[in-house]
mmCIF file of C-alpha atoms and ligand atoms in Angstrom:
data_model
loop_
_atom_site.group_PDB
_atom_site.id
_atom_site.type_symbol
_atom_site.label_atom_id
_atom_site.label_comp_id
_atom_site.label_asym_id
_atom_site.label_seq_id
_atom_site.Cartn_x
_atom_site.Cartn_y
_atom_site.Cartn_z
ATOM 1 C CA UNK X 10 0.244 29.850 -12.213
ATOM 2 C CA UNK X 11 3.439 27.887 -10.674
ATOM 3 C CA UNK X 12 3.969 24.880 -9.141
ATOM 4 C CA UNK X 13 0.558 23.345 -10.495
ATOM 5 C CA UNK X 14 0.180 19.371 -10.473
ATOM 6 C CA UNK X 15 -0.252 18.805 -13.924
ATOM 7 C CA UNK X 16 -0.106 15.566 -16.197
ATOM 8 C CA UNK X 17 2.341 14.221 -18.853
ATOM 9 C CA UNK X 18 0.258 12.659 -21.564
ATOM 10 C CA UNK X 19 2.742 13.303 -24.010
ATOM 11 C CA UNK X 20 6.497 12.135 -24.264
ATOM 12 C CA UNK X 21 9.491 12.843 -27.083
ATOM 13 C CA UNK X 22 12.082 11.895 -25.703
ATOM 14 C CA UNK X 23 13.272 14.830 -23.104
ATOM 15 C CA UNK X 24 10.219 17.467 -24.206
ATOM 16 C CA UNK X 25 6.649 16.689 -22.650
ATOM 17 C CA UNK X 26 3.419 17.814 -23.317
ATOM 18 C CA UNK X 27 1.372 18.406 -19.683
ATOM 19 C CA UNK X 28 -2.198 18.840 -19.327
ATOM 20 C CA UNK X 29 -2.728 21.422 -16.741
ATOM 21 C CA UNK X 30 -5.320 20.981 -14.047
ATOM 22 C CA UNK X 31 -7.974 23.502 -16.360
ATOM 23 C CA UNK X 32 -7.471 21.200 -19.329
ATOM 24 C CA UNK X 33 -5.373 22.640 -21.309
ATOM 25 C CA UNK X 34 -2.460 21.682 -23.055
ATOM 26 C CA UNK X 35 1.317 22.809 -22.575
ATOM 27 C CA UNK X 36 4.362 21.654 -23.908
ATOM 28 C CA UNK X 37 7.259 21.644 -21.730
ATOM 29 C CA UNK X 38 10.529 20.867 -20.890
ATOM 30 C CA UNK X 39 12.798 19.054 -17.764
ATOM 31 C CA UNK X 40 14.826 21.256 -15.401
ATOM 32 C CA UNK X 41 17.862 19.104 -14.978
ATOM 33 C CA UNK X 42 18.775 15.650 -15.977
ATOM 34 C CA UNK X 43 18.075 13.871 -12.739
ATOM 35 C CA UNK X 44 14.352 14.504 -13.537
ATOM 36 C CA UNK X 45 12.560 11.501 -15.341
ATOM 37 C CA UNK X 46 9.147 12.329 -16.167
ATOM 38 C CA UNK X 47 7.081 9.175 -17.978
ATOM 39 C CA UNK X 48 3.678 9.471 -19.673
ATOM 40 C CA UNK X 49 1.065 8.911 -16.288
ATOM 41 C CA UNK X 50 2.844 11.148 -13.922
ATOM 42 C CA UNK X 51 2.184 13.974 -12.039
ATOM 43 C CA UNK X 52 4.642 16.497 -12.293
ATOM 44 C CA UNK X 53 5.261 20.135 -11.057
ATOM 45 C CA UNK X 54 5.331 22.694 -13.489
ATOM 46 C CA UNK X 55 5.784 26.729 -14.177
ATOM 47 C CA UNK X 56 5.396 28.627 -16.757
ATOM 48 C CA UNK X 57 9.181 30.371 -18.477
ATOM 49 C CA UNK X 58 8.724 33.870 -18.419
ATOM 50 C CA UNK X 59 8.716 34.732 -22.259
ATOM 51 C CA UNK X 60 8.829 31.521 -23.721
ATOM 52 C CA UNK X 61 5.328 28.887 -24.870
ATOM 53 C CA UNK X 62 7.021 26.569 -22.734
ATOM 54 C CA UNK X 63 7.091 25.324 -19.523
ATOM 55 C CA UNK X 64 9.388 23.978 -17.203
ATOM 56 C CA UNK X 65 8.746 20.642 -15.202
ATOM 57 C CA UNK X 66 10.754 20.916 -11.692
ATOM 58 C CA UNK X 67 9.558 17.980 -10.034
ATOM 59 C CA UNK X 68 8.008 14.389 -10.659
ATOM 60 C CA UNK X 69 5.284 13.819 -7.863
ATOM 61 C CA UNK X 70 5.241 10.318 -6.112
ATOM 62 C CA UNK X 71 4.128 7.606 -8.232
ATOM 63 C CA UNK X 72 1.243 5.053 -7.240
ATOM 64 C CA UNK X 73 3.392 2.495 -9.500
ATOM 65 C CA UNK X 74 5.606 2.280 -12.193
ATOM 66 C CA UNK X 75 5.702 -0.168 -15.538
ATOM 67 C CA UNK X 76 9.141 -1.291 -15.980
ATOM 68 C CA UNK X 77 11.178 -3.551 -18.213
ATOM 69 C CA UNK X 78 15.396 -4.008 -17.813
ATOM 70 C CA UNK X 79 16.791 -1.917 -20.882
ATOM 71 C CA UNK X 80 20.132 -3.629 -23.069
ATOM 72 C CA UNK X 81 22.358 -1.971 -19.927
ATOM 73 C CA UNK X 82 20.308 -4.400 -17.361
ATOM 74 C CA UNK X 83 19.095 -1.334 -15.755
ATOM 75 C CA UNK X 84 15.437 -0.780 -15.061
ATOM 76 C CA UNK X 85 13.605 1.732 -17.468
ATOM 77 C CA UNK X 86 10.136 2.886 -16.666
ATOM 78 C CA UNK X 87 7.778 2.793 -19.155
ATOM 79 C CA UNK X 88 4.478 4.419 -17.960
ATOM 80 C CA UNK X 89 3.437 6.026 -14.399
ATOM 81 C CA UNK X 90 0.184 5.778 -11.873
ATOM 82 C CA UNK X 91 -1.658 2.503 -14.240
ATOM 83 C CA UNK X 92 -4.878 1.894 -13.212
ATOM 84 C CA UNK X 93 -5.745 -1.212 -15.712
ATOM 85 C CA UNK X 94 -4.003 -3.341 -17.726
ATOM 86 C CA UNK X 95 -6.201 -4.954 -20.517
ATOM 87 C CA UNK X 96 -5.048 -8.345 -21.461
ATOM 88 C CA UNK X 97 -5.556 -9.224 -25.095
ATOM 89 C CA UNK X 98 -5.588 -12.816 -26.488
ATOM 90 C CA UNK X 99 -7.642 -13.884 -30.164
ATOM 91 C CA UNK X 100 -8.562 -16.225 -32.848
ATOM 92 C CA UNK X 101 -5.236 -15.473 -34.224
ATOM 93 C CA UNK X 102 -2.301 -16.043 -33.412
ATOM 94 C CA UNK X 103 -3.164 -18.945 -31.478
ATOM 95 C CA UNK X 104 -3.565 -18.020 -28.054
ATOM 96 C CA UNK X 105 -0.747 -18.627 -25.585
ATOM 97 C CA UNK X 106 -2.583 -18.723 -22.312
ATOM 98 C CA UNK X 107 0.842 -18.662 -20.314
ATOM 99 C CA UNK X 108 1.336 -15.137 -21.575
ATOM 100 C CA UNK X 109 -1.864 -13.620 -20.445
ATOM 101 C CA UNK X 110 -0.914 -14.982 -17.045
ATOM 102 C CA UNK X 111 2.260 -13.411 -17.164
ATOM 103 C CA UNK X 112 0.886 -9.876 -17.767
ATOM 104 C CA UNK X 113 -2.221 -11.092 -14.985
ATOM 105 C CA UNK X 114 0.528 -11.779 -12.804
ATOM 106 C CA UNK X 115 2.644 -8.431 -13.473
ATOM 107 C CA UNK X 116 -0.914 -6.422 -12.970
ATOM 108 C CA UNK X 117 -1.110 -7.676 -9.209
ATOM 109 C CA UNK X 118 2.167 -7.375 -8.318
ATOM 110 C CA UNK X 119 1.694 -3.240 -9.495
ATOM 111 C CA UNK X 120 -1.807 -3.332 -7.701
ATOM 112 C CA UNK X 121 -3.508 -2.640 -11.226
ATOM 113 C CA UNK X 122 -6.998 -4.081 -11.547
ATOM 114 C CA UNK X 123 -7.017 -6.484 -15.102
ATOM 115 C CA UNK X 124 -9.190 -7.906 -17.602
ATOM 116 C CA UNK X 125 -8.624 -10.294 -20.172
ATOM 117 C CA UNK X 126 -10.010 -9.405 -23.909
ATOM 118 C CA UNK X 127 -10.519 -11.846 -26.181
ATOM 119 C CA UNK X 128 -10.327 -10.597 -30.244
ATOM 120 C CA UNK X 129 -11.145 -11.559 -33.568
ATOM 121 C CA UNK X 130 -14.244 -13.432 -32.724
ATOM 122 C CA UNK X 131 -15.163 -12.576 -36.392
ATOM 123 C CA UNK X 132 -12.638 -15.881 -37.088
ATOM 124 C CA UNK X 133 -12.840 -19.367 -35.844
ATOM 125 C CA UNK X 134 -11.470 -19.818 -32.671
ATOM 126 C CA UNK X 135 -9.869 -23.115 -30.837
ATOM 127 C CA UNK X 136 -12.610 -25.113 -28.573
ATOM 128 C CA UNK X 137 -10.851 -24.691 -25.609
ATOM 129 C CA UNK X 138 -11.451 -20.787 -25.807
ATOM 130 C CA UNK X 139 -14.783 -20.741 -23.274
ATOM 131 C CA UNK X 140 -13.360 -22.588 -21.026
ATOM 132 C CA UNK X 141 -10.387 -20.679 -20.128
ATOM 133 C CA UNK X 142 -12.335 -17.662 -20.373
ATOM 134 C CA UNK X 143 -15.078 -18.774 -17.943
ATOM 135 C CA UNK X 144 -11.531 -19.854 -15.548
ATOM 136 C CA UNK X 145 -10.503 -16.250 -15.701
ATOM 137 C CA UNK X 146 -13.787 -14.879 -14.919
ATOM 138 C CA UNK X 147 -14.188 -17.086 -11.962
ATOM 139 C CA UNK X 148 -11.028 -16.234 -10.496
ATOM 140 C CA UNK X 149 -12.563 -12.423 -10.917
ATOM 141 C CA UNK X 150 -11.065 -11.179 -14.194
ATOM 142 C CA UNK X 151 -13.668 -9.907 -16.458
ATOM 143 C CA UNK X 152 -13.186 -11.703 -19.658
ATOM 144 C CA UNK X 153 -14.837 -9.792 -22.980
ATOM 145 C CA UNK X 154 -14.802 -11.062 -25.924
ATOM 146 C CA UNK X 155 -15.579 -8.759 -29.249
ATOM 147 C CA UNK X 156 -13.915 -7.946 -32.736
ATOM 148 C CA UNK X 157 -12.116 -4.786 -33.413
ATOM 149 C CA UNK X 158 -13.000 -5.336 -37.121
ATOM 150 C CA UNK X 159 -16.556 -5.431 -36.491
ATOM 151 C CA UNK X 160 -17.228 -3.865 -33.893
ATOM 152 C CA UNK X 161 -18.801 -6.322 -31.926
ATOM 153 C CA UNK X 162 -19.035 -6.015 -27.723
ATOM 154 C CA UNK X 163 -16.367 -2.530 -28.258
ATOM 155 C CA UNK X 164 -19.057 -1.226 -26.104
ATOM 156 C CA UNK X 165 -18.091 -3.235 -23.401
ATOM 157 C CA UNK X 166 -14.307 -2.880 -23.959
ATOM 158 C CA UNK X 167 -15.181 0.818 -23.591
ATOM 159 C CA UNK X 168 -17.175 0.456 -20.512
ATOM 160 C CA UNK X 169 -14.139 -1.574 -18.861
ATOM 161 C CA UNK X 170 -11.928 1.219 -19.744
ATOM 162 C CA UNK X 171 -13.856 4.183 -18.553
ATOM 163 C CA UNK X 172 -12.201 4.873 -15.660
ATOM 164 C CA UNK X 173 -8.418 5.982 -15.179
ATOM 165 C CA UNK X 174 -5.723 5.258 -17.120
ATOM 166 C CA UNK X 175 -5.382 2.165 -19.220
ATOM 167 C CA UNK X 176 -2.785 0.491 -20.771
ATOM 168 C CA UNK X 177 -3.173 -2.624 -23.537
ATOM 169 C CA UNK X 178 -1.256 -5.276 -23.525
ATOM 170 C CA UNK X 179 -0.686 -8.844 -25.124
ATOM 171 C CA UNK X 180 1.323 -10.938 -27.756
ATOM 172 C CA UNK X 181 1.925 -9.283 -31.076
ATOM 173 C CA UNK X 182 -1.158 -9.846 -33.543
ATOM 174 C CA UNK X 183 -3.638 -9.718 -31.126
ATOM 175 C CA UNK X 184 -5.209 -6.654 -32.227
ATOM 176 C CA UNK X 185 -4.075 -4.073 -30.164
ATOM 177 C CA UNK X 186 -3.639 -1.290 -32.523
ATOM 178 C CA UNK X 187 -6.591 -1.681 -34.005
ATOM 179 C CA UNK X 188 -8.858 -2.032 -31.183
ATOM 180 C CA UNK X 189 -6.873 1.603 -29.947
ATOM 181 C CA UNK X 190 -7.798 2.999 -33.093
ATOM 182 C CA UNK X 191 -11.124 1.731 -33.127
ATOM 183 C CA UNK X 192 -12.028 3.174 -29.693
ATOM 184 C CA UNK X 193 -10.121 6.338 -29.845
ATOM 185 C CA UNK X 194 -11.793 8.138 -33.307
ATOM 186 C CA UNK X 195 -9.542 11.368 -33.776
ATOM 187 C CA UNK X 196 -7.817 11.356 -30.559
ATOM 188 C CA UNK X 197 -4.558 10.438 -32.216
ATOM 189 C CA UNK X 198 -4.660 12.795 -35.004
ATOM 190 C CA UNK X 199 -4.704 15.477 -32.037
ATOM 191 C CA UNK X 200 -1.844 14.514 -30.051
ATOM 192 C CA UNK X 201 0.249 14.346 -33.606
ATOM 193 C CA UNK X 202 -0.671 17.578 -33.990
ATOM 194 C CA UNK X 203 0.354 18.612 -31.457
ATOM 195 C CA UNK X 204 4.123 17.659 -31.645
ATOM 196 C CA UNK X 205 4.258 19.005 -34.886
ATOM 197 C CA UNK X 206 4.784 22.810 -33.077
ATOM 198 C CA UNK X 207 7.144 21.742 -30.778
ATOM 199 C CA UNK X 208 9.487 24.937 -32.665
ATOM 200 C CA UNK X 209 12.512 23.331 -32.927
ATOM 201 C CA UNK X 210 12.320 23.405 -36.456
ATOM 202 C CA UNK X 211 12.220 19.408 -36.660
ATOM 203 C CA UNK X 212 9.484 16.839 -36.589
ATOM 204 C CA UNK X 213 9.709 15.117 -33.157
ATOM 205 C CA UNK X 214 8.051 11.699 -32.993
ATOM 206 C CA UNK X 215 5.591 10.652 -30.145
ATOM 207 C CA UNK X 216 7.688 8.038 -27.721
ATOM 208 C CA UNK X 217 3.942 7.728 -25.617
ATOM 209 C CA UNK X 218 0.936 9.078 -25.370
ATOM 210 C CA UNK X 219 -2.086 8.754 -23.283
ATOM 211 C CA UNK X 220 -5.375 8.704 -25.283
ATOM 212 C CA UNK X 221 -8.178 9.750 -23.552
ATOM 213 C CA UNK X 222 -10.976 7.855 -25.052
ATOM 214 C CA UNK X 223 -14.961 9.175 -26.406
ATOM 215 C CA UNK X 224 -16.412 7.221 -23.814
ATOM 216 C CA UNK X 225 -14.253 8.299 -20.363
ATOM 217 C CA UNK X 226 -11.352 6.594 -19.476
ATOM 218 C CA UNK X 227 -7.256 6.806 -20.981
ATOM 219 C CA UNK X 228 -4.874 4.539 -22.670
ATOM 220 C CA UNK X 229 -1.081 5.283 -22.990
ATOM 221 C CA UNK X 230 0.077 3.952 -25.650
ATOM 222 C CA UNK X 231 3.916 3.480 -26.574
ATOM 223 C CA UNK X 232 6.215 0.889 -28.646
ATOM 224 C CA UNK X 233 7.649 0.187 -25.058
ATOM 225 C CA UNK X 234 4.366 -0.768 -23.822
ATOM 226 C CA UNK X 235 2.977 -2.528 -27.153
ATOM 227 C CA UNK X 236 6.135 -4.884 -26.674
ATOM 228 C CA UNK X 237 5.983 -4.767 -22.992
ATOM 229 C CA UNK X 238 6.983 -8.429 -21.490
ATOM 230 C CA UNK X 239 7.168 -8.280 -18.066
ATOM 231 C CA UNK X 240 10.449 -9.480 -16.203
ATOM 232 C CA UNK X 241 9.501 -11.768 -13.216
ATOM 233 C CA UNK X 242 10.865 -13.098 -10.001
ATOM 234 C CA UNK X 243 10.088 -16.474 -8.774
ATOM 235 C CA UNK X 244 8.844 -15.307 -5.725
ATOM 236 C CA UNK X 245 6.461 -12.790 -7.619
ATOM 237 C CA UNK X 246 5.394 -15.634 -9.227
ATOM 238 C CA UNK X 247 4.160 -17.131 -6.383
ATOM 239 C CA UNK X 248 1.714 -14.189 -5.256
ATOM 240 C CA UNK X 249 1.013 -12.939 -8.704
ATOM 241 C CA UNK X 250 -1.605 -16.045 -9.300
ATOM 242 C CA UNK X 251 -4.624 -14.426 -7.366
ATOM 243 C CA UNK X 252 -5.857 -17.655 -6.823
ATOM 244 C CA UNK X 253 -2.563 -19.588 -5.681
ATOM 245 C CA UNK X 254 -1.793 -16.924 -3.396
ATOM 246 C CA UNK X 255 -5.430 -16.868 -1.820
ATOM 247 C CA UNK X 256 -5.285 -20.702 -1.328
ATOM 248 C CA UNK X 257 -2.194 -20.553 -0.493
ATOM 249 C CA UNK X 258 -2.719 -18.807 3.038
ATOM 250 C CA UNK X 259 -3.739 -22.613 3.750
ATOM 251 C CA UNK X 260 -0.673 -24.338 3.327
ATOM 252 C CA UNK X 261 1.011 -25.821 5.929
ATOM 253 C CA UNK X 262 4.019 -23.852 5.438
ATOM 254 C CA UNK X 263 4.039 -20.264 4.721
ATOM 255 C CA UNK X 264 7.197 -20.564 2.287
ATOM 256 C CA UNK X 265 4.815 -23.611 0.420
ATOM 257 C CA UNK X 266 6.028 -23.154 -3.177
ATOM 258 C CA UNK X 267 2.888 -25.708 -4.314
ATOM 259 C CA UNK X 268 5.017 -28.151 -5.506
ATOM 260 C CA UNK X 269 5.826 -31.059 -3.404
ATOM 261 C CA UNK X 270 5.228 -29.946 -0.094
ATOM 262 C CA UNK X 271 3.511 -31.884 2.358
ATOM 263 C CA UNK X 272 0.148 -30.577 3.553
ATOM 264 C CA UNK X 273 -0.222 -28.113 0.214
ATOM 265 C CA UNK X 274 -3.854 -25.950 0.276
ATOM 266 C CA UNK X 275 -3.144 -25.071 -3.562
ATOM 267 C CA UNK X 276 -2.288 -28.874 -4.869
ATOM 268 C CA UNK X 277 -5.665 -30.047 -2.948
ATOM 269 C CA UNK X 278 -7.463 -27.209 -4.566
ATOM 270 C CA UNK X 279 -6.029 -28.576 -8.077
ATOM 271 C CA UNK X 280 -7.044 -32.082 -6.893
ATOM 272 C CA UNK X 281 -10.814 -30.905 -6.161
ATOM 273 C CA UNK X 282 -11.063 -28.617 -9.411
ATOM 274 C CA UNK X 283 -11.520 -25.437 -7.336
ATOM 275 C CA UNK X 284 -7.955 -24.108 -8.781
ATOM 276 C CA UNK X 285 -8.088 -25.015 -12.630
ATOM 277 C CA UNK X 286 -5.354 -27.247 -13.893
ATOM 278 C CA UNK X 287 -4.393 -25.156 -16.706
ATOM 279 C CA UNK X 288 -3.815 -22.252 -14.505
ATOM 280 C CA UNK X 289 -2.027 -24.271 -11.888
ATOM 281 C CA UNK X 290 0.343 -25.930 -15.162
ATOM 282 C CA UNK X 291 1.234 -22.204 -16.228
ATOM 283 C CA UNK X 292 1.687 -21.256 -12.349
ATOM 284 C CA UNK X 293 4.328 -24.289 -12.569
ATOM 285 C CA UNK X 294 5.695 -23.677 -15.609
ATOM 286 C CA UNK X 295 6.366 -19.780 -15.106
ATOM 287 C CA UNK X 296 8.134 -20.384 -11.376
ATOM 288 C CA UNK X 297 10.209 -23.110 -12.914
ATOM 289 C CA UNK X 298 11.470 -20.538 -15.797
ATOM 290 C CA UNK X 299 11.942 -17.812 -13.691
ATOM 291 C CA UNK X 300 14.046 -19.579 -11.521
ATOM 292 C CA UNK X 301 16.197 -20.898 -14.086
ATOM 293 C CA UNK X 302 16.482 -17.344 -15.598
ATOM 294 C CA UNK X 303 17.514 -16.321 -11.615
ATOM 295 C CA UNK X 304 19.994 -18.592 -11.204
ATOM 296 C CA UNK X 305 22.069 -18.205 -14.250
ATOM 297 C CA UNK X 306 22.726 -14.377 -13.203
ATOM 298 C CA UNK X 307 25.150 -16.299 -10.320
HETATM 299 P P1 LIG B 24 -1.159 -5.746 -32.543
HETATM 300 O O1 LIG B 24 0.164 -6.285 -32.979
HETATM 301 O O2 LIG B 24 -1.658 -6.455 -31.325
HETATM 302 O O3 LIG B 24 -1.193 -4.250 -32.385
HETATM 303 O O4 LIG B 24 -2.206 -6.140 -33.693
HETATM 304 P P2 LIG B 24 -2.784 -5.258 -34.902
HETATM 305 O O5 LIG B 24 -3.808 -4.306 -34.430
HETATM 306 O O6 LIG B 24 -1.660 -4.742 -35.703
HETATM 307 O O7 LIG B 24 -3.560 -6.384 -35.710
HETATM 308 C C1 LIG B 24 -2.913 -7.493 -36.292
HETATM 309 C C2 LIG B 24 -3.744 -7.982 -37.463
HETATM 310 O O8 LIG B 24 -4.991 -8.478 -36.999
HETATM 311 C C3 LIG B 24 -4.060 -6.881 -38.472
HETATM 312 O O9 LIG B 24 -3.953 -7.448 -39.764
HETATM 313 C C4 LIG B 24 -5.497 -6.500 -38.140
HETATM 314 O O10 LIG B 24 -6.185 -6.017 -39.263
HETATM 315 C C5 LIG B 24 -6.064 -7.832 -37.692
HETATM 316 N N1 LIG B 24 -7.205 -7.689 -36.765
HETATM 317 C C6 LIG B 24 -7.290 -6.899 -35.682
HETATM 318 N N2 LIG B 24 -8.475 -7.061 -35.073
HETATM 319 C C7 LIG B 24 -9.171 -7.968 -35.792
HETATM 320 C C8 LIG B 24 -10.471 -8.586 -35.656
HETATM 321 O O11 LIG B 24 -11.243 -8.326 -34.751
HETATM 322 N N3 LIG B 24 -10.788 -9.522 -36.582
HETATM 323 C C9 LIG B 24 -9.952 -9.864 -37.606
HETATM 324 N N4 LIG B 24 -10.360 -10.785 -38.464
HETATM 325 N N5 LIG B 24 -8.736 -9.305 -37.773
HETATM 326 C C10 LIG B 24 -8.348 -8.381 -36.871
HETATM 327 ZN ZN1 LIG B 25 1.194 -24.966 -1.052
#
């Protein structure tokens, strides 16, 4: 078999392992250095006469791309062709609403559907929780709450994450580990296995994986993407906020930043309560920050 579109669900560093379109597993590595396969691409791949492993020759085009600036200020991707992100918020820390905008926002500006998971609700949680969960899931994000210690409503986390590939985001503390490990079972303990015969006499160490789940569905998992804060422009800001944008349409001027303007759709919506205040607050808060950040690069 040559040239067959198979999948990196594996990464160390420059070796991959691919899953090939009959399900099984190869490990491989990259023919040339210009070649950057992530975990979530499609890839072309043939087999190295006399050798386990493959060779990947090309990266197929990607439907989008998860990226964060690296210490150079250049742009590193972090995971291929997302489907979901899952937006995690608990008991514990304290939620910072603001956040799970900012990974809301960076889901529609890579076309990835999102849903907003609320943990911990083994533990007492601030008042306000309902209410800003009931917001999301007006504005069309499916908010879930459960516990990834006891179990409760991972049926429904599951069900959201059925299809395609996932990935999990959210501040640090949420629960995100553990609600992986809850849903995965022994998934893990495969793909570790798996590096372990990589035959170059050393232990290489998983930089991402993708999980595919009991119940249907992926995750990829990385350190990149468990600390994955996404870098914003002001004027992704302003079409990021599914909401703000829709209303938006109605402003008298198609530039309308919602903040002073004359004839604003979005500030009358705030006015009426069809846009909540909160969101329209972070909406605020977020341009204003990511214009300051903007400006200082001049
Ligand atoms: P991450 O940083 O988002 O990956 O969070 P972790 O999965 O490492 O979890 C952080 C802490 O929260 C750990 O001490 C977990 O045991 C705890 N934790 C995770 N889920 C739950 C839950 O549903 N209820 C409670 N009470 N603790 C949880
Ligand atoms: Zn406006």
């Amino acid at each position: 078999m040559t040239n067959a579109a198979a999948l990196v669900v594996a990464t160390y560093s420059r070796r991959m392992q691919l899953r090939l379109p009959d399900g099984g597993r190869v490990d491989a590595r990259i023919k040339g250095k210009r070649i950057k396969p992530v975990c979530g691409d499609r890839v072309e791949a043939e087999p190295i006469p006399g050798e386990v492993d493959w060779l990947i020759t090309a990266v197929c085009e990607r439907r989008n791309e998860l990226t964060r600036p690296n210490q150079r200020g250049q742009v590193e991707v972090l995971a291929a062709n997302i489907d979901r992100l899952l937006v995690m918020a608990a008991s514990t820390p304290e939620p910072e609403w603001s956040i799970v905008d900012r990974y809301l926002c960076a889901a529609e500006l890579i076309d990835a559907s999102a849903a907003v998971i609320f943990n911990k609700t083994d533990l007492p949680a601030s008042e306000s929780v309902d209410e800003v969960l009931d917001d999301y899931a007006k504005i069309g994000y499916q908010a879930v709450r459960c516990s990834a210690k006891t179990g409760r409503n991972l049926d429904a986390v599951a069900a959201l994450l059925r299809d395609g590939v996932s990935i999990i985001v959210g501040q640090s503390g949420v629960g995100k580990s553990s609600l992986i490990n809850r849903l995965l079972q022994d998934d893990r303990q495969r793909v570790a296995a798996v590096s372990d015969r990589s035959g170059e006499g050393r232990h290489t160490t998983v930089n991402s994986a993708m999980l595919q789940l009991p119940g249907g569905g992926a995750v990829i998992d990385s350190p990149g993407v468990r600390d994955y804060a996404p870098a914003l422009r002001p004027e992704e800001v302003v079409v990021g906020y599914r909401e703000i944008a829709a209303t938006g349409h109605d402003c008298r001027f198609a530039n309308c930043r919602h903040l002073r303007e004359p004839g604003c759709a979005v500030k009358a919506a705030v006015e009426n309560e069809a846009i909540s205040k909160r969101r329209y607050d972070s909406y605020r808060h977020l341009l204003a920050l990511t214009e300051k950040l903007t400006s200082k690069q001049y």
